[in-house]
C-alpha positions as a printed Julia matrix, in Angstrom:
611×3 Matrix{Float64}:
  31.19    3.69   24.4
  30.99    6.8    22.55
  33.02    7.7    20.09
  33.53    3.76   18.86
  30.1     3.56   17.12
  28.15    2.7    20.44
  25.62    5.5    19.78
  24.62    3.63   16.3
  25.43   -0.05   17.46
  21.63   -0.68   18.09
  20.87    0.52   14.64
  23.74   -1.36   13.22
  22.64   -4.83   14.92
  19.23   -3.76   13.71
  20.37   -3.62    9.87
  21.92   -6.6    10.29
  18.71   -8.57   11.71
  17.14   -7.06    8.54
  19.68   -8.08    6.15
  20.54  -11.53    7.33
  18.17  -13.16   10.12
  14.85  -12.09    7.55
  15.97  -13.35    4.52
  16.83  -16.52    6.28
  13.31  -16.91    7.69
  12.21  -16.11    4.15
  13.99  -18.91    2.83
  12.24  -21.17    5.27
   8.79  -19.86    3.81
   8.29  -18.25    7.61
   5.97  -14.86    7.97
   9.06  -11.98    7.87
   6.79  -10.32   10.5
   7.32  -13.79   12.91
  11.24  -13.1    11.37
  11.22   -9.56   12.77
   9.64  -10.54   16.11
  11.97  -13.84   16.48
  15.15  -11.11   15.81
  14.21   -8.78   18.42
  13.76  -11.77   21.07
  17.18  -13.42   20.04
  19.08  -10.18   19.75
  17.38   -8.38   23.23
  18.3    -8.53   26.64
  16.61  -11.73   27.41
  18.08  -13.24   24.55
  21.78  -13.22   23.5
  21.98   -9.89   25.99
  22.04  -12.51   28.93
  25.1   -13.99   28.35
  26.97  -10.32   27.48
  28.54  -10.4    30.78
  30.14  -13.65   30.72
  30.94  -13.37   26.73
  31.53   -9.32   26.0
  31.64   -9.57   22.39
  28.27  -10.44   22.54
  27.32   -7.02   23.28
  28.05   -6.29   20.07
  25.46   -8.49   18.59
  22.65   -7.45   20.9
  20.75   -4.45   21.4
  21.38   -3.15   24.3
  18.97    0.21   24.49
  15.53   -0.68   23.07
  14.96    2.91   23.72
  16.79    3.99   20.64
  14.51    2.2    18.34
  11.2     3.4    20.2
  11.01    6.63   17.78
  11.85    4.7    14.54
   8.98    1.89   15.19
   6.65    4.53   15.92
   7.45    6.2    12.58
   6.76    2.44   10.97
   3.16    2.17   12.14
   2.83    5.95   11.11
   4.08    4.95    7.6
   1.78    2.05    7.19
  -1.34    4.12    8.18
  -0.08    6.44    5.26
  -0.04    3.83    2.78
  -3.01    2.56    3.86
  -4.67    6.1     3.47
  -3.42    6.38   -0.04
  -5.6     3.23   -1.34
  -8.78    5.29    0.16
 -10.24    8.53   -0.63
 -13.1    10.8     1.16
 -15.83    8.76   -0.97
 -14.7     5.38   -0.36
 -14.32    6.3     3.73
 -17.97    7.86    3.4
 -18.87    4.33    1.5
 -16.99    2.69    4.49
 -18.57    4.58    7.43
 -21.62    1.85    8.23
 -18.58   -0.62    8.74
 -16.53    1.61   10.55
 -18.53    3.35   12.93
 -21.17    0.61   12.93
 -19.2    -2.52   13.04
 -15.69   -1.41   14.09
 -16.97    0.94   17.07
 -19.34   -1.45   18.17
 -16.48   -4.22   18.41
 -14.36   -1.7    20.46
 -17.5    -1.17   22.94
 -18.47   -5.11   23.29
 -15.2    -6.46   23.75
 -14.09   -3.82   26.23
 -17.5    -4.6    27.96
 -16.62   -8.27   28.02
 -13.06   -8.19   29.0
 -13.76   -5.89   31.68
 -16.25   -8.2    32.76
 -13.91  -10.82   33.26
 -11.39   -8.78   34.96
 -14.06   -7.68   37.56
 -14.94  -11.46   38.27
 -10.97  -11.64   38.97
 -11.51   -9.32   41.9
 -10.34   -6.07   39.79
 -12.61   -2.6    40.53
 -14.68   -1.36   37.69
 -12.0     1.5    36.95
  -8.9    -0.92   36.76
 -11.32   -3.77   34.87
 -12.3    -1.17   32.3
  -8.46    0.37   31.61
  -7.41   -3.51   30.75
 -10.62   -4.08   28.94
 -10.21   -0.78   26.47
  -6.61   -1.78   26.27
  -6.84   -5.1    24.93
 -10.04   -4.7    22.92
  -7.49   -2.79   20.47
  -6.05   -5.09   17.94
  -2.68   -4.54   16.11
  -3.08   -2.61   12.63
   1.28   -2.73   12.46
   0.9    -6.41   12.44
  -2.5    -7.5    10.94
  -2.16   -5.49    7.66
   1.35   -6.59    6.27
   0.43  -10.28    7.54
  -3.02   -9.87    5.56
  -0.79   -8.36    2.38
   1.72  -10.72    2.65
  -1.31  -13.1     1.83
  -2.76  -11.73   -0.43
  -5.98  -11.37    1.73
  -6.38   -7.18    1.72
  -8.57   -6.84   -1.68
 -11.35   -9.22   -0.24
 -13.91   -8.77    1.99
 -11.8    -9.98    4.94
  -9.3    -7.41    4.27
 -11.57   -4.61    3.8
 -13.77   -5.73    7.0
 -10.41   -6.49    8.94
  -9.18   -2.55    7.7
 -12.96   -1.11    8.62
 -12.08   -2.6    12.23
  -8.78   -1.17   12.7
  -9.47    2.38   11.52
 -12.32    2.21   14.11
  -9.85    1.15   16.58
  -7.2     3.7    15.98
 -10.12    6.88   15.79
 -11.22    5.87   19.37
  -7.48    5.94   21.03
  -8.21    9.48   21.77
 -11.49    8.67   23.07
 -10.33    5.95   25.39
  -7.16    8.03   26.71
  -9.75   10.71   27.64
 -12.0     8.21   29.44
  -8.94    6.8    31.4
  -8.5    10.64   32.68
 -12.0    10.99   33.8
 -12.32    7.17   35.38
  -8.98    8.77   37.43
 -10.86   11.59   38.62
 -14.06    9.21   39.75
 -11.32    7.2    41.64
  -9.56   10.16   43.04
 -13.48   11.83   44.02
 -14.3     8.26   45.61
 -16.79    7.78   42.67
 -18.11   11.34   42.45
 -17.59   12.83   39.13
 -16.92   16.68   39.4
 -18.15   18.46   36.92
 -15.48   20.72   36.65
 -13.08   17.77   35.84
 -15.06   16.42   33.48
 -15.19   19.66   31.71
 -11.49   19.87   31.96
 -11.13   15.97   30.43
 -13.68   16.47   27.67
 -11.95   20.29   26.74
  -8.74   18.26   25.52
 -10.86   17.21   22.96
 -11.1    20.61   21.07
  -7.37   20.99   20.38
  -7.92   17.52   18.79
 -10.52   18.47   16.34
  -9.08   21.84   15.78
  -5.75   20.14   14.78
  -7.51   17.61   12.62
  -9.75   20.43   10.93
  -6.67   22.34   10.27
  -4.76   19.29    8.28
  -7.08   18.67    6.49
  -7.8    22.45    5.36
  -3.9    22.85    4.68
  -3.56   19.31    3.04
  -5.99   20.36    0.23
  -4.38   23.59    0.03
  -0.71   22.66   -0.15
   0.05   19.44   -1.15
  -1.0    19.36   -4.99
   0.8    22.77   -5.45
   3.98   21.28   -3.41
   4.11   18.04   -5.49
   3.62   19.67   -8.77
   6.88   21.77   -8.07
   8.72   18.91   -7.25
   7.42   17.03  -10.33
   8.85   20.09  -12.22
  12.06   20.06  -10.8
  12.34   16.22  -11.46
  11.39   16.37  -14.82
  14.26   19.06  -15.15
  16.65   16.44  -14.05
  17.35   17.99  -10.71
  17.15   14.81   -8.84
  14.52   12.09   -8.38
  15.47   12.48   -4.43
  13.33   15.34   -3.84
  10.09   13.18   -4.53
  11.1    11.33   -1.83
  12.01   13.99    0.7
   8.39   15.55   -0.35
   6.68   12.21    0.78
   8.63   11.93    3.81
   8.04   15.18    4.84
   4.32   14.75    4.39
   4.31   11.59    6.62
   6.7    13.18    9.63
   5.14   16.33    9.03
   1.43   15.46    9.47
   2.22   12.71   12.31
   3.88   15.45   14.01
   1.0    17.66   13.76
  -1.08   15.18   15.11
   0.43   14.13   17.86
   0.65   18.04   19.08
  -2.89   18.4    18.85
  -3.46   15.15   21.14
  -4.14   12.3    18.45
  -1.46    9.75   17.47
   0.74   10.29   15.0
  -0.72    7.39   12.87
  -4.09    9.37   12.62
  -2.35   12.17   11.34
  -0.04    9.95    8.64
  -3.42    8.61    7.54
  -5.48   11.81    7.18
  -2.25   12.61    4.92
  -2.67    9.7     2.95
  -6.26   10.21    2.25
  -5.41   13.63    1.0
  -2.78   12.57   -1.36
  -5.08    9.39   -2.62
  -7.09   12.66   -4.08
  -4.29   13.67   -6.34
  -2.49   12.33   -9.54
   0.79   11.82   -7.59
  -0.68    9.04   -5.49
   1.14    6.33   -7.29
   4.52    7.84   -7.4
   4.39    8.44   -3.6
   3.56    4.71   -2.82
   6.74    3.61   -4.59
   8.59    6.26   -2.71
   7.39    5.58    0.5
   7.54    1.63    0.19
  11.12    0.84    1.38
  10.89    3.18    4.37
   7.48    1.68    5.28
   8.69   -1.87    5.19
  12.11   -1.0     7.32
  10.6     1.05    9.88
   8.02   -1.38   10.61
  10.88   -3.9    10.71
  11.98   -1.65   13.54
   8.51   -2.03   15.32
   8.57   -5.69   15.25
  11.65   -6.17   16.52
  10.64   -3.86   19.47
   7.68   -5.93   20.24
  10.49   -8.91   20.28
  12.48   -6.78   22.63
   9.74   -6.42   24.82
   9.02   -9.84   25.49
  10.38  -10.55   29.41
  11.5   -14.17   29.12
  12.24  -14.4    32.79
   8.6   -13.06   33.49
   7.12  -15.77   31.27
   9.31  -18.56   32.91
   7.81  -17.2    36.24
   4.35  -17.67   35.43
   3.61  -19.4    32.07
   0.25  -20.79   33.23
  -0.9   -17.29   34.0
   0.67  -15.34   30.93
  -0.35  -18.27   28.07
  -3.49  -18.88   29.97
  -4.21  -15.33   29.67
  -3.29  -14.79   26.0
  -5.53  -17.96   25.08
  -8.36  -16.68   27.0
  -8.13  -13.23   25.66
  -8.02  -14.49   22.08
 -10.95  -16.87   22.3
 -13.12  -14.34   23.61
 -12.29  -11.56   21.07
 -12.93  -14.24   18.45
 -16.18  -14.87   19.82
 -17.07  -11.56   20.08
 -16.07  -10.2    16.6
 -17.35  -13.23   15.01
 -21.05  -12.37   16.31
 -20.54   -8.62   15.45
 -19.15   -9.58   12.0
 -22.17  -12.2    11.24
 -24.81   -9.64   12.59
 -23.2    -6.79    9.87
 -24.01   -9.24    7.38
 -20.43  -10.95    6.78
 -20.71  -14.99    5.58
 -19.47  -17.47    8.18
 -15.88  -18.27    6.89
 -14.8   -14.32    6.04
 -16.57  -13.35    9.41
 -14.14  -15.95   11.15
 -10.88  -15.27    9.28
 -11.72  -11.51   10.43
 -12.29  -12.26   13.99
  -9.0   -14.7    14.31
  -6.54  -12.02   12.66
  -7.65   -9.3    15.03
  -8.42  -11.36   18.63
  -4.97  -10.73   19.5
  -3.79   -7.36   21.33
  -2.39   -4.45   19.53
   0.46   -2.15   19.93
  -1.97    0.64   21.64
  -2.67   -1.61   24.47
   0.58   -1.0    25.96
  -0.08    2.93   25.48
  -3.21    2.73   27.44
  -1.56    0.38   30.15
   1.21    2.95   30.76
  -1.81    5.77   31.04
  -3.4     3.43   33.52
  -0.55    2.92   35.41
   0.35    6.88   35.66
  -3.27    7.68   36.48
  -2.75    4.88   39.41
  -5.94    2.73   37.7
  -4.06   -0.23   36.59
  -2.59   -2.41   39.38
   1.34   -2.65   38.36
   1.5    -6.38   38.86
  -1.63   -7.77   36.83
  -0.83   -4.83   34.45
   2.64   -6.46   33.73
   1.23   -9.64   33.53
  -1.54   -8.62   31.15
   0.74   -6.79   28.87
   2.84  -10.07   28.47
   0.18  -11.96   27.71
  -0.99   -9.15   25.25
   2.41   -9.34   23.45
   2.74  -13.02   23.58
  -0.92  -12.72   21.65
   0.54  -10.39   18.85
   3.19  -13.26   18.1
   0.54  -15.29   16.91
  -1.13  -13.5    14.51
   0.77  -14.75   11.63
  -0.27  -18.25   12.54
  -3.88  -17.08   13.16
  -3.76  -15.69    9.59
  -2.71  -18.86    8.29
  -5.33  -20.56   10.19
  -8.06  -18.39    9.42
  -6.97  -18.66    5.35
  -6.9   -22.57    5.59
 -10.66  -22.96    7.08
 -11.62  -20.14    4.56
 -10.32  -22.31    1.64
 -12.14  -25.65    3.01
 -15.52  -24.14    1.53
 -16.08  -22.56   -1.77
 -19.76  -21.42   -0.31
 -18.29  -18.54    2.55
 -22.1   -17.13    2.68
 -23.07  -13.66    0.73
 -20.36  -11.06    1.79
 -21.39   -7.81    2.84
 -21.19   -4.98    0.11
 -17.87   -2.98    0.44
 -16.15   -0.66   -1.33
 -13.15   -2.01   -3.1
  -9.37   -0.36   -2.38
  -8.34   -0.87   -5.65
  -9.64    0.58   -9.11
  -6.87    0.04  -11.5
  -7.45   -3.64  -11.26
  -8.43   -5.12  -15.12
  -8.0    -1.79  -16.36
  -5.86   -0.99  -19.61
  -2.48    1.05  -19.0
  -1.4     4.04  -21.15
   2.02    5.26  -20.46
   2.29    8.44  -21.55
  -0.32   10.7   -21.61
   0.29   13.31  -24.48
  -1.68   13.74  -27.78
  -1.18   10.34  -28.81
  -2.33    8.72  -25.05
  -4.82   11.02  -24.92
  -6.56   10.34  -28.53
  -5.82    6.5   -27.46
  -7.65    7.06  -24.19
 -10.8     8.92  -26.03
 -11.14    6.14  -28.2
 -11.09    3.35  -25.3
 -13.52    5.83  -23.37
 -15.72    5.82  -26.69
 -15.89    1.85  -26.69
 -16.29    1.47  -22.64
 -13.02    0.35  -22.39
 -11.65    0.9   -18.78
  -7.81    2.77  -18.35
  -5.71    4.61  -16.17
  -2.69    6.71  -17.63
   0.79    7.32  -16.55
   2.8    10.54  -17.3
   6.09   12.11  -15.62
   4.95   15.5   -16.96
   2.78   17.07  -14.21
   1.08   19.38  -16.68
  -0.3    16.77  -19.13
  -1.2    14.77  -16.02
  -2.87   17.99  -14.51
  -4.93   18.63  -17.85
  -5.7    14.88  -18.07
  -7.32   15.02  -14.68
  -9.08   18.36  -15.44
 -10.89   16.67  -18.46
 -11.93   13.46  -16.34
  -9.44   11.02  -17.09
  -7.98    8.77  -14.46
  -4.37    9.73  -14.85
  -1.51    9.75  -12.43
   2.09   10.99  -12.13
   4.55    8.17  -12.33
   7.56    6.6   -14.21
   5.97    3.35  -15.63
   9.78    1.91  -16.1
  10.16    1.33  -12.23
   8.9    -2.18  -11.83
   7.33   -0.99   -8.35
   5.14    1.45  -10.26
   3.66   -0.86  -12.83
   2.98   -3.44   -9.54
   1.07   -0.31   -7.9
  -1.09    0.29  -11.21
  -2.46   -3.41  -11.19
  -0.21   -4.87  -14.06
  -0.65   -8.29  -12.7
  -4.39   -8.05  -13.64
  -4.66   -5.64  -16.58
  -5.48   -6.57  -19.66
  -2.77   -4.44  -22.17
  -0.43   -1.95  -21.86
   0.01    0.84  -24.34
   3.58    2.86  -24.61
   3.03    6.15  -26.55
   5.88    8.26  -25.47
   8.3     9.45  -28.2
  11.43    8.82  -26.3
  13.03    5.23  -27.8
  15.11    4.79  -24.68
  12.52    4.98  -22.38
   9.57    2.81  -24.58
  12.39    0.39  -24.45
  12.49    0.49  -20.69
   8.89    0.23  -19.97
   8.61   -2.74  -22.41
  11.65   -4.65  -20.83
  10.06   -3.72  -17.46
   6.33   -4.95  -18.34
   7.45   -8.08  -20.06
   9.89   -9.24  -17.36
   6.27   -9.04  -14.99
   4.12  -10.78  -17.4
   4.94  -13.0   -20.1
   1.28  -12.93  -21.34
   0.8    -9.4   -21.23
  -0.39   -7.75  -24.4
   2.3    -4.65  -25.01
   1.53   -2.25  -27.51
   4.22    0.03  -28.25
   4.89    3.21  -30.29
   8.07    3.19  -32.71
  10.22    5.95  -33.9
  10.71    3.99  -37.16
  11.24    0.84  -38.58
  14.44    0.01  -36.92
  13.04    0.85  -33.27
  10.03   -1.0   -34.19
  12.76   -4.29  -35.02
  14.45   -3.7   -31.82
  11.09   -3.5   -29.78
   9.82   -7.01  -31.17
  13.21   -8.24  -30.24
  12.09   -6.82  -26.54
   9.0    -8.92  -26.52
   6.47   -6.27  -27.68
   3.2    -7.67  -29.15
   2.58   -4.93  -31.67
   4.85   -1.84  -32.51
   3.7     1.09  -34.84
   6.75    3.08  -36.36
   5.23    6.63  -36.51
   8.05    7.69  -39.36
   7.65    4.45  -41.64
   3.71    4.86  -41.78
   3.99    8.65  -42.48
   6.52    8.18  -44.98
   4.66    5.54  -47.02
   1.46    7.86  -46.64
   3.29   10.85  -47.74
   5.02    8.8   -50.61
   1.58    7.31  -52.08
   0.38   10.93  -52.33
   2.99   12.24  -53.89
   3.19    9.7   -56.51
  -0.37   10.03  -57.39
  -0.3    13.5   -57.64
   2.53   13.43  -59.79
   0.37   11.25  -62.01
   1.8     7.98  -61.68
  -0.83    5.28  -62.11
  -2.75    4.61  -58.75
  -2.22    0.84  -59.38
   1.07    1.12  -59.52
   1.74    3.23  -56.42
  -0.58    1.21  -54.22
   1.57   -2.07  -55.63
   4.67   -0.58  -54.64
   3.64    0.38  -51.06
   2.05   -2.68  -50.58
   5.17   -4.15  -51.28
   7.28   -1.96  -49.2
   4.87   -2.81  -46.29
   5.71   -6.54  -47.24
   9.22   -6.14  -46.56
   8.84   -4.08  -43.39
   6.56   -6.35  -41.91
   8.86   -9.65  -42.74
  11.54   -7.52  -40.99
   9.35   -7.31  -38.12
   8.54  -10.72  -38.02
  11.67  -12.31  -38.13
  12.86   -9.6   -35.13
  10.13  -11.37  -32.85
  11.57  -14.41  -31.12
  10.66  -17.75  -31.91
   8.3   -18.52  -29.22
   6.04  -15.54  -29.8
   5.67  -16.09  -33.71
   2.19  -17.24  -33.04
   0.45  -14.4   -35.3
   1.61  -11.84  -37.73
   2.82   -8.45  -36.82
   0.04   -5.7   -37.4
   2.21   -3.04  -37.19
   1.65   -1.64  -40.52
  -1.74   -1.72  -41.57
  -2.76   -4.36  -44.01
  -5.67   -3.07  -45.9
  -5.56   -1.07  -48.78
  -7.11    2.57  -48.76
  -9.92    3.06  -51.52
  -8.68    4.65  -54.49
  -8.67    8.32  -54.84
 -11.67    9.12  -56.92
 -11.03   12.55  -58.85
 -14.35   14.85  -59.57
 -16.04   14.59  -62.73
 -14.86   17.26  -65.14
 -17.67   19.79  -65.61
């Protein structure tokens, strides 16, 4: 099939599934994760593929080589961890250390011990039982996090505790793989552990530690200057694609560097995300990466569906589904008990336990390593792997069940104190942090009003951050950027830029997202202000109009025109402008007069008495 599109056929089939099947599933109000999983089953060798021999044209509608999508799916998980890292910082990670290294690590240990005990009761050796237990103790970050995000559960107690456990699981992958190597050495030695073998196994941790340290050091030194350079090129209209390319380079490069040092690709991407979270480019990177993350995660979900062997399930449905059910029940009980011990309320603990109870994608890595090392019995391992896949399919349903259970009681107990992943919610957003935006920020700060600021000038952003302001690099004219900055919960958005067309763009975008949002904009003149009121701004301040009136007032007074006449004429002109602004406001928004021009008269200037 070379030369006839065969090399890209599977990728085309996947894109067709993403563009046709998943939107159809969404219209039925079903989780898109389930849509991708179902597409994988339908388009795989055990779906339509089984009829391809009798109907050759079906081969063009099926994915015949899952290996082609394997690397892309691995990138999808890496992008997910990178986006999670962008929501963190070293301070937040330190604040979460009790949950990550306490609750999270204890979950891995206890679940491994309980599951291994169950396999030993089934007649497995200690080494085999431990390998299977360690694999099943892990959960699916790639499925759980998108499902929780889809249901709006990431920012609460459930989302943060779930993430802490998933992070601990990701950190434990490398030690688990080393443990498998040590267990294999024990089995080969007849139970006697050779210190030299143990030393070699532990020595494999050294490259991982060195690689992680170099990744952190290099990231702190290189990332900010690199993105500042890209931002300056973008400011010079040399292409916004440079920012996307730089973001992709960071994710893929960090993942490959971690992989080369013995860690998982996702851990490298997570570290890169945490490092970028400390910079002013965090918001722009989020927007640039989001489409790639969603599409590549879709590849991962389709890959999981492709791995579901329907023939093997049909051969032993009781064993496969029974084991999947037992796994879910056991892990739910263990995680619920541990979460309660760590201070979570009953409802959040149950919801957390339900979404983490199924197996995860790293189980297949552990099982494959166990098979290579000769520790995992092939027949049982295949059955366990099928049960793990079936359990992954149940995550969206378990998340729905957990959320419904949580809603049944408003008193969910006192949740454990957890660090927030977002700080922008409820803050005023200032768009443009030049001289005008900075002055507004200083006034807000003086009155204890929290705010964040956006600017596309890397120099202005850097200067603002040096002075302690919460300023980010980003284009507020993009809907995705405003979403990442928390526009749905902000109290007001102030646009201070001096480019009229850009001001119009930001106002239009923000108003389309929230009809009740307070929008205050800097206008070039009265005509621009009229246009802004037509676009839905709450208040527009025409800088040249107000400045002109004040200049005229001072000039007339200095020329000897009586102060009363001058103030009356200025007041009359202000009223004319105000009426023009009011008439430009859409009828449904005329609930209060415009405050664009000040109504109060300045005190009359008092000349010094003659000596």
